[in-house]
JSON list of C-alpha atoms in Angstrom, two decimals:
[
{"chain": "A", "resi": 27, "resn": "UNK", "atom": "CA", "xyz": [18.98, 16.50, -13.56]},
{"chain": "A", "resi": 28, "resn": "UNK", "atom": "CA", "xyz": [22.46, 16.36, -12.11]},
{"chain": "A", "resi": 29, "resn": "UNK", "atom": "CA", "xyz": [22.65, 15.35, -8.47]},
{"chain": "A", "resi": 30, "resn": "UNK", "atom": "CA", "xyz": [25.01, 17.21, -6.25]},
{"chain": "A", "resi": 31, "resn": "UNK", "atom": "CA", "xyz": [28.21, 15.40, -5.27]},
{"chain": "A", "resi": 32, "resn": "UNK", "atom": "CA", "xyz": [28.06, 13.65, -1.94]},
{"chain": "A", "resi": 33, "resn": "UNK", "atom": "CA", "xyz": [30.05, 11.10, -0.03]},
{"chain": "A", "resi": 34, "resn": "UNK", "atom": "CA", "xyz": [30.61, 7.59, -1.28]},
{"chain": "A", "resi": 35, "resn": "UNK", "atom": "CA", "xyz": [27.62, 5.33, -0.82]},
{"chain": "A", "resi": 36, "resn": "UNK", "atom": "CA", "xyz": [27.80, 2.36, 1.49]},
{"chain": "A", "resi": 37, "resn": "UNK", "atom": "CA", "xyz": [28.65, -0.90, -0.32]},
{"chain": "A", "resi": 38, "resn": "UNK", "atom": "CA", "xyz": [25.35, -2.42, -1.45]},
{"chain": "A", "resi": 39, "resn": "UNK", "atom": "CA", "xyz": [26.83, -5.91, -1.58]},
{"chain": "A", "resi": 40, "resn": "UNK", "atom": "CA", "xyz": [27.98, -5.73, 2.05]},
{"chain": "A", "resi": 41, "resn": "UNK", "atom": "CA", "xyz": [25.06, -3.87, 3.63]},
{"chain": "A", "resi": 42, "resn": "UNK", "atom": "CA", "xyz": [21.99, -3.27, 1.43]},
{"chain": "A", "resi": 43, "resn": "UNK", "atom": "CA", "xyz": [19.99, -1.76, 4.27]},
{"chain": "A", "resi": 44, "resn": "UNK", "atom": "CA", "xyz": [22.66, 0.87, 4.99]},
{"chain": "A", "resi": 45, "resn": "UNK", "atom": "CA", "xyz": [22.74, 1.61, 1.22]},
{"chain": "A", "resi": 46, "resn": "UNK", "atom": "CA", "xyz": [18.96, 2.12, 1.16]},
{"chain": "A", "resi": 47, "resn": "UNK", "atom": "CA", "xyz": [19.09, 4.46, 4.18]},
{"chain": "A", "resi": 48, "resn": "UNK", "atom": "CA", "xyz": [21.92, 6.40, 2.62]},
{"chain": "A", "resi": 49, "resn": "UNK", "atom": "CA", "xyz": [20.17, 6.62, -0.74]},
{"chain": "A", "resi": 50, "resn": "UNK", "atom": "CA", "xyz": [16.85, 7.88, 0.64]},
{"chain": "A", "resi": 51, "resn": "UNK", "atom": "CA", "xyz": [18.48, 10.40, 2.95]},
{"chain": "A", "resi": 52, "resn": "UNK", "atom": "CA", "xyz": [21.07, 11.62, 0.37]},
{"chain": "A", "resi": 53, "resn": "UNK", "atom": "CA", "xyz": [19.04, 11.61, -2.84]},
{"chain": "A", "resi": 54, "resn": "UNK", "atom": "CA", "xyz": [15.34, 11.87, -1.86]},
{"chain": "A", "resi": 55, "resn": "UNK", "atom": "CA", "xyz": [14.60, 13.74, -5.09]},
{"chain": "A", "resi": 56, "resn": "UNK", "atom": "CA", "xyz": [15.18, 10.53, -7.01]},
{"chain": "A", "resi": 57, "resn": "UNK", "atom": "CA", "xyz": [12.27, 8.73, -5.34]},
{"chain": "A", "resi": 58, "resn": "UNK", "atom": "CA", "xyz": [10.13, 11.86, -5.78]},
{"chain": "A", "resi": 59, "resn": "UNK", "atom": "CA", "xyz": [10.87, 11.74, -9.50]},
{"chain": "A", "resi": 60, "resn": "UNK", "atom": "CA", "xyz": [10.12, 8.01, -9.60]},
{"chain": "A", "resi": 61, "resn": "UNK", "atom": "CA", "xyz": [6.79, 8.50, -7.81]},
{"chain": "A", "resi": 62, "resn": "UNK", "atom": "CA", "xyz": [5.83, 11.33, -10.19]},
{"chain": "A", "resi": 63, "resn": "UNK", "atom": "CA", "xyz": [6.75, 9.34, -13.27]},
{"chain": "A", "resi": 64, "resn": "UNK", "atom": "CA", "xyz": [4.87, 6.26, -12.03]},
{"chain": "A", "resi": 65, "resn": "UNK", "atom": "CA", "xyz": [1.83, 8.39, -11.27]},
{"chain": "A", "resi": 66, "resn": "UNK", "atom": "CA", "xyz": [1.93, 9.88, -14.78]},
{"chain": "A", "resi": 67, "resn": "UNK", "atom": "CA", "xyz": [2.14, 6.41, -16.32]},
{"chain": "A", "resi": 68, "resn": "UNK", "atom": "CA", "xyz": [-0.82, 5.22, -14.27]},
{"chain": "A", "resi": 69, "resn": "UNK", "atom": "CA", "xyz": [-2.88, 8.34, -15.01]},
{"chain": "A", "resi": 70, "resn": "UNK", "atom": "CA", "xyz": [-3.99, 6.77, -18.29]},
{"chain": "A", "resi": 71, "resn": "UNK", "atom": "CA", "xyz": [-5.28, 3.68, -16.44]},
{"chain": "A", "resi": 72, "resn": "UNK", "atom": "CA", "xyz": [-4.69, 3.18, -12.75]},
{"chain": "A", "resi": 73, "resn": "UNK", "atom": "CA", "xyz": [-4.85, -0.60, -13.17]},
{"chain": "A", "resi": 74, "resn": "UNK", "atom": "CA", "xyz": [-1.95, -0.54, -15.69]},
{"chain": "A", "resi": 75, "resn": "UNK", "atom": "CA", "xyz": [0.89, -2.81, -14.67]},
{"chain": "A", "resi": 76, "resn": "UNK", "atom": "CA", "xyz": [4.48, -1.64, -14.76]},
{"chain": "A", "resi": 77, "resn": "UNK", "atom": "CA", "xyz": [7.86, -2.35, -13.28]},
{"chain": "A", "resi": 78, "resn": "UNK", "atom": "CA", "xyz": [10.12, -0.12, -11.19]},
{"chain": "A", "resi": 79, "resn": "UNK", "atom": "CA", "xyz": [12.87, -0.98, -13.66]},
{"chain": "A", "resi": 80, "resn": "UNK", "atom": "CA", "xyz": [10.81, 0.49, -16.51]},
{"chain": "A", "resi": 81, "resn": "UNK", "atom": "CA", "xyz": [10.23, 3.75, -14.60]},
{"chain": "A", "resi": 82, "resn": "UNK", "atom": "CA", "xyz": [13.91, 4.02, -13.67]},
{"chain": "A", "resi": 83, "resn": "UNK", "atom": "CA", "xyz": [14.96, 3.54, -17.30]},
{"chain": "A", "resi": 84, "resn": "UNK", "atom": "CA", "xyz": [12.46, 6.23, -18.38]},
{"chain": "A", "resi": 85, "resn": "UNK", "atom": "CA", "xyz": [13.93, 8.62, -15.78]},
{"chain": "A", "resi": 86, "resn": "UNK", "atom": "CA", "xyz": [17.44, 8.00, -16.98]},
{"chain": "A", "resi": 87, "resn": "UNK", "atom": "CA", "xyz": [16.41, 8.60, -20.58]},
{"chain": "A", "resi": 88, "resn": "UNK", "atom": "CA", "xyz": [13.91, 11.48, -20.26]},
{"chain": "A", "resi": 89, "resn": "UNK", "atom": "CA", "xyz": [15.54, 13.43, -17.45]},
{"chain": "A", "resi": 90, "resn": "UNK", "atom": "CA", "xyz": [19.16, 12.47, -17.80]},
{"chain": "A", "resi": 91, "resn": "UNK", "atom": "CA", "xyz": [19.40, 11.68, -14.10]},
{"chain": "A", "resi": 92, "resn": "UNK", "atom": "CA", "xyz": [22.98, 11.17, -13.14]},
{"chain": "A", "resi": 93, "resn": "UNK", "atom": "CA", "xyz": [25.39, 11.82, -10.31]},
{"chain": "A", "resi": 94, "resn": "UNK", "atom": "CA", "xyz": [28.17, 13.62, -12.12]},
{"chain": "A", "resi": 95, "resn": "UNK", "atom": "CA", "xyz": [31.22, 14.14, -9.89]},
{"chain": "A", "resi": 96, "resn": "UNK", "atom": "CA", "xyz": [29.82, 11.83, -7.24]},
{"chain": "A", "resi": 97, "resn": "UNK", "atom": "CA", "xyz": [30.92, 8.38, -6.24]},
{"chain": "A", "resi": 98, "resn": "UNK", "atom": "CA", "xyz": [27.27, 7.38, -6.46]},
{"chain": "A", "resi": 99, "resn": "UNK", "atom": "CA", "xyz": [25.80, 6.07, -9.68]},
{"chain": "A", "resi": 100, "resn": "UNK", "atom": "CA", "xyz": [22.12, 5.88, -10.65]},
{"chain": "A", "resi": 101, "resn": "UNK", "atom": "CA", "xyz": [21.84, 2.12, -10.84]},
{"chain": "A", "resi": 102, "resn": "UNK", "atom": "CA", "xyz": [19.37, -0.75, -10.43]},
{"chain": "A", "resi": 103, "resn": "UNK", "atom": "CA", "xyz": [20.05, -1.29, -6.73]},
{"chain": "A", "resi": 104, "resn": "UNK", "atom": "CA", "xyz": [17.05, 0.89, -5.86]},
{"chain": "A", "resi": 105, "resn": "UNK", "atom": "CA", "xyz": [14.42, -0.61, -8.15]},
{"chain": "A", "resi": 106, "resn": "UNK", "atom": "CA", "xyz": [13.28, -3.20, -5.58]},
{"chain": "A", "resi": 107, "resn": "UNK", "atom": "CA", "xyz": [13.09, -0.50, -2.94]},
{"chain": "A", "resi": 108, "resn": "UNK", "atom": "CA", "xyz": [11.19, 1.91, -5.17]},
{"chain": "A", "resi": 109, "resn": "UNK", "atom": "CA", "xyz": [8.68, -0.77, -6.16]},
{"chain": "A", "resi": 110, "resn": "UNK", "atom": "CA", "xyz": [7.88, -1.58, -2.55]},
{"chain": "A", "resi": 111, "resn": "UNK", "atom": "CA", "xyz": [7.78, 2.07, -1.46]},
{"chain": "A", "resi": 112, "resn": "UNK", "atom": "CA", "xyz": [5.40, 2.87, -4.28]},
{"chain": "A", "resi": 113, "resn": "UNK", "atom": "CA", "xyz": [3.17, -0.10, -3.46]},
{"chain": "A", "resi": 114, "resn": "UNK", "atom": "CA", "xyz": [3.11, 1.11, 0.14]},
{"chain": "A", "resi": 115, "resn": "UNK", "atom": "CA", "xyz": [2.02, 4.61, -0.96]},
{"chain": "A", "resi": 116, "resn": "UNK", "atom": "CA", "xyz": [-0.32, 3.37, -3.69]},
{"chain": "A", "resi": 117, "resn": "UNK", "atom": "CA", "xyz": [-1.75, 0.08, -2.43]},
{"chain": "A", "resi": 118, "resn": "UNK", "atom": "CA", "xyz": [-3.72, -0.56, -5.66]},
{"chain": "A", "resi": 119, "resn": "UNK", "atom": "CA", "xyz": [-0.71, -0.04, -7.95]},
{"chain": "A", "resi": 120, "resn": "UNK", "atom": "CA", "xyz": [0.11, -2.99, -10.19]},
{"chain": "A", "resi": 121, "resn": "UNK", "atom": "CA", "xyz": [3.88, -2.60, -9.87]},
{"chain": "A", "resi": 122, "resn": "UNK", "atom": "CA", "xyz": [5.73, -5.86, -10.27]},
{"chain": "A", "resi": 123, "resn": "UNK", "atom": "CA", "xyz": [8.10, -7.00, -7.54]},
{"chain": "A", "resi": 124, "resn": "UNK", "atom": "CA", "xyz": [10.62, -9.82, -7.51]},
{"chain": "A", "resi": 125, "resn": "UNK", "atom": "CA", "xyz": [12.14, -11.46, -4.46]},
{"chain": "A", "resi": 126, "resn": "UNK", "atom": "CA", "xyz": [14.57, -9.19, -2.61]},
{"chain": "A", "resi": 127, "resn": "UNK", "atom": "CA", "xyz": [16.47, -8.92, 0.65]},
{"chain": "A", "resi": 128, "resn": "UNK", "atom": "CA", "xyz": [13.83, -6.26, 1.44]},
{"chain": "A", "resi": 129, "resn": "UNK", "atom": "CA", "xyz": [11.30, -9.07, 1.90]},
{"chain": "A", "resi": 130, "resn": "UNK", "atom": "CA", "xyz": [13.09, -10.13, 5.09]},
{"chain": "A", "resi": 131, "resn": "UNK", "atom": "CA", "xyz": [13.07, -6.74, 6.79]},
{"chain": "A", "resi": 132, "resn": "UNK", "atom": "CA", "xyz": [11.29, -6.52, 10.08]},
{"chain": "A", "resi": 133, "resn": "UNK", "atom": "CA", "xyz": [8.66, -3.82, 10.75]},
{"chain": "A", "resi": 134, "resn": "UNK", "atom": "CA", "xyz": [11.13, -1.57, 12.59]},
{"chain": "A", "resi": 135, "resn": "UNK", "atom": "CA", "xyz": [13.50, -1.54, 9.58]},
{"chain": "A", "resi": 136, "resn": "UNK", "atom": "CA", "xyz": [10.62, -0.75, 7.24]},
{"chain": "A", "resi": 137, "resn": "UNK", "atom": "CA", "xyz": [9.40, 2.02, 9.54]},
{"chain": "A", "resi": 138, "resn": "UNK", "atom": "CA", "xyz": [12.90, 3.57, 9.46]},
{"chain": "A", "resi": 139, "resn": "UNK", "atom": "CA", "xyz": [13.01, 3.43, 5.68]},
{"chain": "A", "resi": 140, "resn": "UNK", "atom": "CA", "xyz": [9.48, 4.81, 5.30]},
{"chain": "A", "resi": 141, "resn": "UNK", "atom": "CA", "xyz": [10.38, 7.74, 7.60]},
{"chain": "A", "resi": 142, "resn": "UNK", "atom": "CA", "xyz": [12.99, 8.79, 4.98]},
{"chain": "A", "resi": 143, "resn": "UNK", "atom": "CA", "xyz": [10.50, 8.89, 2.09]},
{"chain": "A", "resi": 144, "resn": "UNK", "atom": "CA", "xyz": [9.81, 12.47, 1.06]},
{"chain": "A", "resi": 145, "resn": "UNK", "atom": "CA", "xyz": [6.25, 13.60, 1.77]},
{"chain": "A", "resi": 146, "resn": "UNK", "atom": "CA", "xyz": [3.96, 14.36, -1.11]},
{"chain": "A", "resi": 147, "resn": "UNK", "atom": "CA", "xyz": [2.72, 17.82, -2.05]},
{"chain": "A", "resi": 148, "resn": "UNK", "atom": "CA", "xyz": [-0.77, 16.84, -3.17]}
]
């Protein structure tokens, strides 16, 4: 999947929260693909543990996700976000999380991020 060119992403090192907002609003299809892939992995055994990094690597390999012609790159900056979003949507999921700046977000910041998550078509 090739993502359509967009504007340059905010600098993750300077403002991770702005980067996360930009990412979810500009490339929501990436989290949808992540959620679908994680659900497929867990279909064998819902208690199976996994990491967001593993799912992101599988997406890069299996689907060729990239951002050709864009200043954005499919990178590891979103793995911590994806892990936490997925755990929010699937409370029983055994997705590993490491410490992240996301752990310090207040409820209003989380609510704003969650509002950007694409709804499921179940």
